Amino acid sequence: TALVERKINLLPFRELKEKGLFTIKHLSGSHSEVLLCRLHEVCWAVTSEVTNLRSKVSCSAIVTLGELLVTLKKDMDSEVDEVARVLLQMVSSSPEFVQKAASQTLGIMVQNVTPARAMTALMDM
């Protein structure tokens, strides 16, 4: 995961960020244990790209969050506050296709984390 984090955090190139996000998405489905040991750092890296000015990178990060939520389910409970915050921010201030992706991922969040955590995260915003 250190290599993936470096790709996302240190390299300013859109293509490398998208590749890093794709790698995280792939790892969540095939080797989630690799991500679980550094879940907070991985989620921080992904959520920081949700607000990227390049809408393609932003959308890729939103989709990656959705994949993390689907595959890691309740293991994502500890990250729900930040995930909900950035997704709600994107729903209210982004192009329509990014709003749609953020809204869908919020729905995925509600379906996959502990209901009480989802409700608390959404109500505290």
PDB file of C-alpha atoms in Angstrom:
ATOM      1  CA  THR A   1       0.000   0.000   0.000  1.00  0.00           C
ATOM      2  CA  ALA A   2       2.941   2.353   0.442  1.00  0.00           C
ATOM      3  CA  LEU A   3       3.545   2.296  -3.308  1.00  0.00           C
ATOM      4  CA  VAL A   4      -0.108   3.049  -4.002  1.00  0.00           C
ATOM      5  CA  GLU A   5      -0.103   5.907  -1.482  1.00  0.00           C
ATOM      6  CA  ARG A   6       3.004   7.376  -3.091  1.00  0.00           C
ATOM      7  CA  LYS A   7       1.343   7.217  -6.491  1.00  0.00           C
ATOM      8  CA  ILE A   8      -1.671   9.122  -5.225  1.00  0.00           C
ATOM      9  CA  ASN A   9      -0.029  11.605  -2.848  1.00  0.00           C
ATOM     10  CA  LEU A  10       3.299  12.490  -4.393  1.00  0.00           C
ATOM     11  CA  LEU A  11       2.749  12.401  -8.110  1.00  0.00           C
ATOM     12  CA  PRO A  12       0.744  15.268  -9.544  1.00  0.00           C
ATOM     13  CA  PHE A  13      -0.053  13.567 -12.813  1.00  0.00           C
ATOM     14  CA  ARG A  14      -3.707  12.766 -13.436  1.00  0.00           C
ATOM     15  CA  GLU A  15      -2.952   9.454 -15.108  1.00  0.00           C
ATOM     16  CA  LEU A  16      -0.866   8.203 -12.208  1.00  0.00           C
ATOM     17  CA  LYS A  17      -3.517   9.249  -9.712  1.00  0.00           C
ATOM     18  CA  GLU A  18      -6.137   7.369 -11.715  1.00  0.00           C
ATOM     19  CA  LYS A  19      -3.839   4.336 -11.871  1.00  0.00           C
ATOM     20  CA  GLY A  20      -3.308   4.491  -8.107  1.00  0.00           C
ATOM     21  CA  LEU A  21      -7.053   4.721  -7.503  1.00  0.00           C
ATOM     22  CA  PHE A  22      -7.614   1.772  -9.842  1.00  0.00           C
ATOM     23  CA  THR A  23      -5.001  -0.218  -7.919  1.00  0.00           C
ATOM     24  CA  ILE A  24      -6.734   0.510  -4.602  1.00  0.00           C
ATOM     25  CA  LYS A  25     -10.082  -0.475  -6.115  1.00  0.00           C
ATOM     26  CA  HIS A  26      -8.578  -3.723  -7.415  1.00  0.00           C
ATOM     27  CA  LEU A  27      -6.882  -4.502  -4.085  1.00  0.00           C
ATOM     28  CA  SER A  28     -10.129  -3.988  -2.198  1.00  0.00           C
ATOM     29  CA  GLY A  29     -11.727  -6.770  -4.198  1.00  0.00           C
ATOM     30  CA  SER A  30      -8.854  -9.206  -4.419  1.00  0.00           C
ATOM     31  CA  HIS A  31      -6.584  -8.545  -1.413  1.00  0.00           C
ATOM     32  CA  SER A  32      -8.546  -6.493   1.097  1.00  0.00           C
ATOM     33  CA  GLU A  33      -6.257  -7.630   3.913  1.00  0.00           C
ATOM     34  CA  VAL A  34      -3.493  -5.524   2.352  1.00  0.00           C
ATOM     35  CA  LEU A  35      -5.648  -2.416   2.714  1.00  0.00           C
ATOM     36  CA  LEU A  36      -7.096  -3.211   6.142  1.00  0.00           C
ATOM     37  CA  CYS A  37      -3.775  -2.814   7.953  1.00  0.00           C
ATOM     38  CA  ARG A  38      -3.473   0.788   6.650  1.00  0.00           C
ATOM     39  CA  LEU A  39      -7.141   1.570   6.097  1.00  0.00           C
ATOM     40  CA  HIS A  40      -7.075   5.059   7.597  1.00  0.00           C
ATOM     41  CA  GLU A  41      -4.160   6.149   5.399  1.00  0.00           C
ATOM     42  CA  VAL A  42      -5.690   4.572   2.294  1.00  0.00           C
ATOM     43  CA  CYS A  43      -9.043   6.252   2.927  1.00  0.00           C
ATOM     44  CA  TRP A  44      -7.345   9.573   3.573  1.00  0.00           C
ATOM     45  CA  ALA A  45      -5.498   9.309   0.263  1.00  0.00           C
ATOM     46  CA  VAL A  46      -8.691   8.444  -1.625  1.00  0.00           C
ATOM     47  CA  THR A  47     -10.912  11.048   0.064  1.00  0.00           C
ATOM     48  CA  SER A  48      -8.321  13.743  -0.606  1.00  0.00           C
ATOM     49  CA  GLU A  49      -8.679  13.010  -4.336  1.00  0.00           C
ATOM     50  CA  VAL A  50     -12.488  13.299  -4.220  1.00  0.00           C
ATOM     51  CA  THR A  51     -12.082  17.087  -4.242  1.00  0.00           C
ATOM     52  CA  ASN A  52      -9.495  17.053  -7.046  1.00  0.00           C
ATOM     53  CA  LEU A  53     -10.162  19.830  -9.549  1.00  0.00           C
ATOM     54  CA  ARG A  54      -9.958  17.351 -12.402  1.00  0.00           C
ATOM     55  CA  SER A  55     -13.430  15.859 -12.460  1.00  0.00           C
ATOM     56  CA  LYS A  56     -12.201  12.567 -13.923  1.00  0.00           C
ATOM     57  CA  VAL A  57      -9.862  12.030 -10.956  1.00  0.00           C
ATOM     58  CA  SER A  58     -12.603  13.141  -8.566  1.00  0.00           C
ATOM     59  CA  CYS A  59     -15.070  10.690 -10.087  1.00  0.00           C
ATOM     60  CA  SER A  60     -12.498   7.866  -9.970  1.00  0.00           C
ATOM     61  CA  ALA A  61     -11.929   8.567  -6.274  1.00  0.00           C
ATOM     62  CA  ILE A  62     -15.679   8.537  -5.602  1.00  0.00           C
ATOM     63  CA  VAL A  63     -16.056   5.194  -7.399  1.00  0.00           C
ATOM     64  CA  THR A  64     -13.063   3.836  -5.467  1.00  0.00           C
ATOM     65  CA  LEU A  65     -14.720   4.834  -2.179  1.00  0.00           C
ATOM     66  CA  GLY A  66     -17.828   2.969  -3.299  1.00  0.00           C
ATOM     67  CA  GLU A  67     -15.779  -0.132  -4.006  1.00  0.00           C
ATOM     68  CA  LEU A  68     -14.075   0.111  -0.610  1.00  0.00           C
ATOM     69  CA  LEU A  69     -17.480   0.416   1.062  1.00  0.00           C
ATOM     70  CA  VAL A  70     -18.902  -2.578  -0.826  1.00  0.00           C
ATOM     71  CA  THR A  71     -15.966  -4.875  -0.172  1.00  0.00           C
ATOM     72  CA  LEU A  72     -14.892  -3.791   3.320  1.00  0.00           C
ATOM     73  CA  LYS A  73     -18.391  -3.105   4.674  1.00  0.00           C
ATOM     74  CA  LYS A  74     -18.356  -2.582   8.459  1.00  0.00           C
ATOM     75  CA  ASP A  75     -14.555  -2.313   8.443  1.00  0.00           C
ATOM     76  CA  MET A  76     -15.198   1.131   6.916  1.00  0.00           C
ATOM     77  CA  ASP A  77     -17.185   2.298   9.976  1.00  0.00           C
ATOM     78  CA  SER A  78     -14.197   4.200  11.360  1.00  0.00           C
ATOM     79  CA  GLU A  79     -13.857   6.164   8.107  1.00  0.00           C
ATOM     80  CA  VAL A  80     -17.519   7.046   7.570  1.00  0.00           C
ATOM     81  CA  ASP A  81     -17.384  10.581   9.012  1.00  0.00           C
ATOM     82  CA  GLU A  82     -14.772  11.775   6.514  1.00  0.00           C
ATOM     83  CA  VAL A  83     -16.276   9.794   3.630  1.00  0.00           C
ATOM     84  CA  ALA A  84     -19.721  11.294   4.253  1.00  0.00           C
ATOM     85  CA  ARG A  85     -18.266  14.803   4.592  1.00  0.00           C
ATOM     86  CA  VAL A  86     -16.459  14.794   1.249  1.00  0.00           C
ATOM     87  CA  LEU A  87     -19.287  13.053  -0.600  1.00  0.00           C
ATOM     88  CA  LEU A  88     -21.885  15.516   0.698  1.00  0.00           C
ATOM     89  CA  GLN A  89     -19.568  18.356  -0.310  1.00  0.00           C
ATOM     90  CA  MET A  90     -19.425  16.964  -3.854  1.00  0.00           C
ATOM     91  CA  VAL A  91     -23.205  16.476  -4.046  1.00  0.00           C
ATOM     92  CA  SER A  92     -23.714  20.160  -3.353  1.00  0.00           C
ATOM     93  CA  SER A  93     -20.961  21.753  -5.429  1.00  0.00           C
ATOM     94  CA  SER A  94     -19.965  19.710  -8.472  1.00  0.00           C
ATOM     95  CA  PRO A  95     -20.918  19.022 -12.080  1.00  0.00           C
ATOM     96  CA  GLU A  96     -23.994  16.820 -12.459  1.00  0.00           C
ATOM     97  CA  PHE A  97     -22.137  13.578 -13.259  1.00  0.00           C
ATOM     98  CA  VAL A  98     -19.917  13.998 -10.178  1.00  0.00           C
ATOM     99  CA  GLN A  99     -22.995  14.776  -8.056  1.00  0.00           C
ATOM    100  CA  LYS A 100     -24.622  11.589  -9.329  1.00  0.00           C
ATOM    101  CA  ALA A 101     -21.544   9.474  -8.525  1.00  0.00           C
ATOM    102  CA  ALA A 102     -21.277  11.017  -5.042  1.00  0.00           C
ATOM    103  CA  SER A 103     -24.980  10.429  -4.393  1.00  0.00           C
ATOM    104  CA  GLN A 104     -24.701   6.793  -5.498  1.00  0.00           C
ATOM    105  CA  THR A 105     -21.678   6.265  -3.255  1.00  0.00           C
ATOM    106  CA  LEU A 106     -23.542   7.789  -0.300  1.00  0.00           C
ATOM    107  CA  GLY A 107     -26.255   5.190  -0.938  1.00  0.00           C
ATOM    108  CA  ILE A 108     -23.619   2.457  -1.043  1.00  0.00           C
ATOM    109  CA  MET A 109     -22.233   3.767   2.252  1.00  0.00           C
ATOM    110  CA  VAL A 110     -25.649   3.598   3.938  1.00  0.00           C
ATOM    111  CA  GLN A 111     -26.167   0.033   2.675  1.00  0.00           C
ATOM    112  CA  ASN A 112     -22.782  -1.322   3.744  1.00  0.00           C
ATOM    113  CA  VAL A 113     -21.642   0.227   7.021  1.00  0.00           C
ATOM    114  CA  THR A 114     -23.295  -0.126  10.409  1.00  0.00           C
ATOM    115  CA  PRO A 115     -26.646   1.713  10.178  1.00  0.00           C
ATOM    116  CA  ALA A 116     -25.998   3.684  13.374  1.00  0.00           C
ATOM    117  CA  ARG A 117     -22.619   4.892  12.033  1.00  0.00           C
ATOM    118  CA  ALA A 118     -24.132   5.947   8.718  1.00  0.00           C
ATOM    119  CA  MET A 119     -26.951   7.815  10.445  1.00  0.00           C
ATOM    120  CA  THR A 120     -24.598   9.568  12.865  1.00  0.00           C
ATOM    121  CA  ALA A 121     -22.212  10.584  10.083  1.00  0.00           C
ATOM    122  CA  LEU A 122     -25.014  12.011   7.950  1.00  0.00           C
ATOM    123  CA  MET A 123     -26.764  13.807  10.806  1.00  0.00           C
ATOM    124  CA  ASP A 124     -23.568  15.398  12.114  1.00  0.00           C
ATOM    125  CA  MET A 125     -22.890  17.166   8.817  1.00  0.00           C
TER     126      MET A 125
END
